[in-house]
Amino acid sequence: MAVLVLLQGGQAVPHTLDGQEVLIGRHPDCGVQLESNAVSRRHARMFMQDGGYAIEDLGSGNGTSVNGQVIEKATPLENRDRIKLGPVLMRFEDGDGASGDIGSTMVGVSLDDADDATIMSSVETGDGFGALGVRPEEKLKGVLEISRALAGAVDVESLLPKVLDTLFGIFTQADRGCVLLRDTDQGELVPRAMKHRRESEDATVTLSRTVVKKVVEDRAGLLSADASSDSQFAASQSISNLAIRSMMCVPMLGIDGEVMGVINLDTQNPVNQFNNDDLELLQAVAGQAALSFDSARLMATFAAKQKQDSELDIARGVQEALLPETLPEAEGYSFFASYDAAQAVGGDYYDALELADGKICLAFGDVAGKGVPGALIMSRISSCVQNTMAFATSIEEAVAAINNHMCANAVEGRFVTFVLAIIDPVENHLTLINGGHMSPMIVTPAGTIEEFDTASVGLPIGVMEDFPFEVVERPIAEGEIVVIFTDGVDEAMNPAGELYTLERMRDFLLAGPRQADQLGQALLADVRKFADGREQNDDITIMTFGRDSAVTA
């Protein structure tokens, strides 16, 4: 995509050309508005012509020139043509960027593809500061200057221009400079900041790919003296025009010792060229700049993590608010429920509702997936169950409506294993539908554990619309306790890597308390004791309910 670059105030500001015609001038209606009294209200226009762009002066007072020539008619533009509207400098970019392992995504920085660069001198980086024993006073002064300039900077984007500003103060002969940083996603070096001393000139900084590549590979600073005569720049017209005489390029080493970027300075001064002492000084200053940048980046990451943790704390509060504050009360029955998310939020779910006819509805589910995605699905099914149970006349109708709603708004790969139970505390009767969840365990007064037939287990919720779920009914005898749980219970792991297992759970339930709420609390405590402080692999959710045993005199 073509870009028109405004070169003003030491900055290169790009304006994307994405239309057939773009007006340039002082008027607010212009596509590219220029704030200069020497520019006419509608100074010039750029338009598509023969597959490219052309520029035409619109009778301006101070004229329009291309590459130093005043134009009298529409003039076709080529890549990197320089445009001047009155005193305002601009550059046309046709969108063809450089390729290779070093990016050039920042307008104003270009990379020369020549591979026969002449390298005049190099300096090893050592620990990132070069040989501090050489010219220690100057190096210490430079390090202190960059440290003072960057002190307290936590914004990564504003830090890099400060680096260049400080370097221009240390190296008074420097005319242009830029900083390239490694893109963490693509691994390429991309320009992130640039500066030039003469604000009235084009801000282009042209680098040799050969030099940059060698700096990165060898982790050594390089000096190219009298760069305008180096063969590496023979094919670069922009370098020739700008008469660069000397260039330094040094690596920025991160805390881990890896190259995180490079700093490049060049000068047009034929008398005061950079020398090996300057290269060593730049390497020392670049070492401190890299540490400051790394610190700012870590601080930004820490701040982002704190913000994320704060948002997750809010999300945890919202999710906890979706769970029932209290469990139902029914004469002769006891209830217990607990939910421990493996992360800040999780995908397990339970609810308990007292229906209008006096029956009690218990809902229990496990979303496929943990963390925020699971929590979002959990919140949806929670709302769906609440709304559905307000009008459903039967458990079959309720589960069918919940399933169809989740299917209609399904997220790929996200389903819910689900149990819906209706308890009649008067008739002591249980009606239950199991949608893909592991069977609840029923602890009987006879000291056995019963589980529902696997044939009664249907598909998880949200998999198939209009699936015919099977209804299971049974009486609730005195002393029976029903335990519903997620796989975070039997798959809880101790530091030795051993699982809690269903077998251990059955043994514990048979030996545990004979009242539902007490048994639920004891089971949760036993799982935590077994884990012995090891971090949870999955959400752990337990719900128990049962009919209390008769009290004998």
PDB file of N, CA, C and O in Angstrom, residues 14 23 28 32 37 71 77 85 114 126 163 178 188 204 219 225 240 245 253 265 268 299 301 310-311 313 467 494 499:
ATOM      1  N   PRO A  14       3.690   8.943   8.645  1.00  0.00           N
ATOM      2  CA  PRO A  14       3.136   8.350   7.440  1.00  0.00           C
ATOM      3  C   PRO A  14       1.645   8.634   7.287  1.00  0.00           C
ATOM      4  O   PRO A  14       0.903   8.690   8.256  1.00  0.00           O
ATOM      5  N   LEU A  23      -6.317  14.952  -1.608  1.00  0.00           N
ATOM      6  CA  LEU A  23      -5.974  16.369  -1.629  1.00  0.00           C
ATOM      7  C   LEU A  23      -4.980  16.648  -0.500  1.00  0.00           C
ATOM      8  O   LEU A  23      -5.083  16.097   0.599  1.00  0.00           O
ATOM      9  N   PRO A  28      -9.118  21.823   6.243  1.00  0.00           N
ATOM     10  CA  PRO A  28      -9.461  20.624   7.028  1.00  0.00           C
ATOM     11  C   PRO A  28     -10.048  19.493   6.190  1.00  0.00           C
ATOM     12  O   PRO A  28      -9.997  18.328   6.603  1.00  0.00           O
ATOM     13  N   VAL A  32      -4.682  14.922   3.405  1.00  0.00           N
ATOM     14  CA  VAL A  32      -3.441  15.144   4.138  1.00  0.00           C
ATOM     15  C   VAL A  32      -3.387  16.636   4.455  1.00  0.00           C
ATOM     16  O   VAL A  32      -3.142  17.465   3.590  1.00  0.00           O
ATOM     17  N   ASN A  37       1.482  28.033   7.062  1.00  0.00           N
ATOM     18  CA  ASN A  37       0.894  29.150   6.328  1.00  0.00           C
ATOM     19  C   ASN A  37       1.469  29.290   4.925  1.00  0.00           C
ATOM     20  O   ASN A  37       0.889  29.982   4.084  1.00  0.00           O
ATOM     21  N   ILE A  71       7.148  21.270 -10.625  1.00  0.00           N
ATOM     22  CA  ILE A  71       6.304  20.612 -11.632  1.00  0.00           C
ATOM     23  C   ILE A  71       5.285  21.601 -12.166  1.00  0.00           C
ATOM     24  O   ILE A  71       4.756  22.447 -11.441  1.00  0.00           O
ATOM     25  N   LEU A  77       4.811   9.468  -9.941  1.00  0.00           N
ATOM     26  CA  LEU A  77       5.711   9.309  -8.802  1.00  0.00           C
ATOM     27  C   LEU A  77       6.297   7.908  -8.764  1.00  0.00           C
ATOM     28  O   LEU A  77       5.630   6.936  -9.119  1.00  0.00           O
ATOM     29  N   LEU A  85       6.218  20.818  -0.838  1.00  0.00           N
ATOM     30  CA  LEU A  85       5.098  21.737  -0.999  1.00  0.00           C
ATOM     31  C   LEU A  85       5.434  22.989  -0.211  1.00  0.00           C
ATOM     32  O   LEU A  85       5.340  22.995   1.015  1.00  0.00           O
ATOM     33  N   ALA A 114      23.037  -5.097  -0.243  1.00  0.00           N
ATOM     34  CA  ALA A 114      24.395  -5.472  -0.646  1.00  0.00           C
ATOM     35  C   ALA A 114      25.022  -6.380   0.396  1.00  0.00           C
ATOM     36  O   ALA A 114      24.807  -6.226   1.585  1.00  0.00           O
ATOM     37  N   GLY A 126      31.264  -8.510  25.176  1.00  0.00           N
ATOM     38  CA  GLY A 126      31.497  -9.031  26.520  1.00  0.00           C
ATOM     39  C   GLY A 126      30.187  -9.190  27.256  1.00  0.00           C
ATOM     40  O   GLY A 126      29.317  -9.933  26.855  1.00  0.00           O
ATOM     41  N   VAL A 163      16.518   7.331  24.235  1.00  0.00           N
ATOM     42  CA  VAL A 163      17.831   6.736  24.001  1.00  0.00           C
ATOM     43  C   VAL A 163      18.561   7.487  22.898  1.00  0.00           C
ATOM     44  O   VAL A 163      19.728   7.863  23.029  1.00  0.00           O
ATOM     45  N   CYS A 178      18.983   5.220  14.575  1.00  0.00           N
ATOM     46  CA  CYS A 178      17.765   4.432  14.671  1.00  0.00           C
ATOM     47  C   CYS A 178      18.008   3.249  15.598  1.00  0.00           C
ATOM     48  O   CYS A 178      19.142   2.837  15.837  1.00  0.00           O
ATOM     49  N   GLU A 188      12.021 -11.170  13.717  1.00  0.00           N
ATOM     50  CA  GLU A 188      12.742 -10.236  12.858  1.00  0.00           C
ATOM     51  C   GLU A 188      13.134  -8.984  13.639  1.00  0.00           C
ATOM     52  O   GLU A 188      12.513  -8.631  14.640  1.00  0.00           O
ATOM     53  N   THR A 204      15.522   9.710   6.202  1.00  0.00           N
ATOM     54  CA  THR A 204      15.846   8.326   5.866  1.00  0.00           C
ATOM     55  C   THR A 204      17.153   7.875   6.508  1.00  0.00           C
ATOM     56  O   THR A 204      18.159   8.557   6.451  1.00  0.00           O
ATOM     57  N   ARG A 219      27.454 -10.722  17.847  1.00  0.00           N
ATOM     58  CA  ARG A 219      27.209  -9.952  19.073  1.00  0.00           C
ATOM     59  C   ARG A 219      28.355  -8.971  19.310  1.00  0.00           C
ATOM     60  O   ARG A 219      28.855  -8.811  20.428  1.00  0.00           O
ATOM     61  N   ALA A 225      33.871   2.997   8.394  1.00  0.00           N
ATOM     62  CA  ALA A 225      34.397   4.346   8.200  1.00  0.00           C
ATOM     63  C   ALA A 225      34.281   4.755   6.746  1.00  0.00           C
ATOM     64  O   ALA A 225      34.416   3.926   5.848  1.00  0.00           O
ATOM     65  N   SER A 240      24.169   7.626  -1.276  1.00  0.00           N
ATOM     66  CA  SER A 240      25.049   8.499  -2.044  1.00  0.00           C
ATOM     67  C   SER A 240      24.587   9.952  -1.957  1.00  0.00           C
ATOM     68  O   SER A 240      25.391  10.860  -1.760  1.00  0.00           O
ATOM     69  N   ARG A 245      29.343   9.524   5.805  1.00  0.00           N
ATOM     70  CA  ARG A 245      30.785   9.321   5.878  1.00  0.00           C
ATOM     71  C   ARG A 245      31.183   8.224   6.866  1.00  0.00           C
ATOM     72  O   ARG A 245      32.231   7.632   6.735  1.00  0.00           O
ATOM     73  N   LEU A 253      22.052  -6.129  24.165  1.00  0.00           N
ATOM     74  CA  LEU A 253      21.934  -7.449  24.777  1.00  0.00           C
ATOM     75  C   LEU A 253      20.972  -7.396  25.955  1.00  0.00           C
ATOM     76  O   LEU A 253      21.077  -6.525  26.818  1.00  0.00           O
ATOM     77  N   LEU A 265      24.141   4.512  14.431  1.00  0.00           N
ATOM     78  CA  LEU A 265      24.373   5.950  14.293  1.00  0.00           C
ATOM     79  C   LEU A 265      25.210   6.182  13.050  1.00  0.00           C
ATOM     80  O   LEU A 265      26.107   5.390  12.737  1.00  0.00           O
ATOM     81  N   GLN A 268      27.432  12.599   8.591  1.00  0.00           N
ATOM     82  CA  GLN A 268      27.822  13.140   7.282  1.00  0.00           C
ATOM     83  C   GLN A 268      29.078  13.998   7.383  1.00  0.00           C
ATOM     84  O   GLN A 268      29.524  14.540   6.375  1.00  0.00           O
ATOM     85  N   MET A 299       8.723  -4.135  33.573  1.00  0.00           N
ATOM     86  CA  MET A 299       7.783  -3.364  34.373  1.00  0.00           C
ATOM     87  C   MET A 299       6.420  -3.281  33.685  1.00  0.00           C
ATOM     88  O   MET A 299       5.371  -3.398  34.324  1.00  0.00           O
ATOM     89  N   THR A 301       5.262  -5.466  31.583  1.00  0.00           N
ATOM     90  CA  THR A 301       4.665  -6.801  31.689  1.00  0.00           C
ATOM     91  C   THR A 301       4.072  -7.016  33.070  1.00  0.00           C
ATOM     92  O   THR A 301       2.978  -7.581  33.217  1.00  0.00           O
ATOM     93  N   SER A 310      -6.141  -8.242  38.547  1.00  0.00           N
ATOM     94  CA  SER A 310      -7.242  -7.467  39.115  1.00  0.00           C
ATOM     95  C   SER A 310      -8.545  -7.788  38.397  1.00  0.00           C
ATOM     96  O   SER A 310      -9.604  -7.956  39.025  1.00  0.00           O
ATOM     97  N   GLU A 311      -8.480  -7.874  37.072  1.00  0.00           N
ATOM     98  CA  GLU A 311      -9.674  -8.207  36.302  1.00  0.00           C
ATOM     99  C   GLU A 311     -10.150  -9.619  36.606  1.00  0.00           C
ATOM    100  O   GLU A 311     -11.359  -9.892  36.661  1.00  0.00           O
ATOM    101  N   ASP A 313      -9.704 -11.127  39.462  1.00  0.00           N
ATOM    102  CA  ASP A 313     -10.321 -11.075  40.786  1.00  0.00           C
ATOM    103  C   ASP A 313     -11.779 -10.634  40.676  1.00  0.00           C
ATOM    104  O   ASP A 313     -12.661 -11.165  41.372  1.00  0.00           O
ATOM    105  N   PHE A 467     -31.684 -33.961  21.487  1.00  0.00           N
ATOM    106  CA  PHE A 467     -31.265 -35.296  21.908  1.00  0.00           C
ATOM    107  C   PHE A 467     -32.260 -35.823  22.959  1.00  0.00           C
ATOM    108  O   PHE A 467     -32.619 -35.107  23.893  1.00  0.00           O
ATOM    109  N   ASN A 494      -1.107 -35.913  44.008  1.00  0.00           N
ATOM    110  CA  ASN A 494      -0.209 -35.544  45.099  1.00  0.00           C
ATOM    111  C   ASN A 494       1.181 -35.237  44.551  1.00  0.00           C
ATOM    112  O   ASN A 494       1.440 -35.407  43.354  1.00  0.00           O
ATOM    113  N   LEU A 499      -2.699 -40.318  41.603  1.00  0.00           N
ATOM    114  CA  LEU A 499      -4.065 -39.813  41.531  1.00  0.00           C
ATOM    115  C   LEU A 499      -4.878 -40.267  42.737  1.00  0.00           C
ATOM    116  O   LEU A 499      -4.636 -41.335  43.301  1.00  0.00           O
TER     117      LEU A 499
END
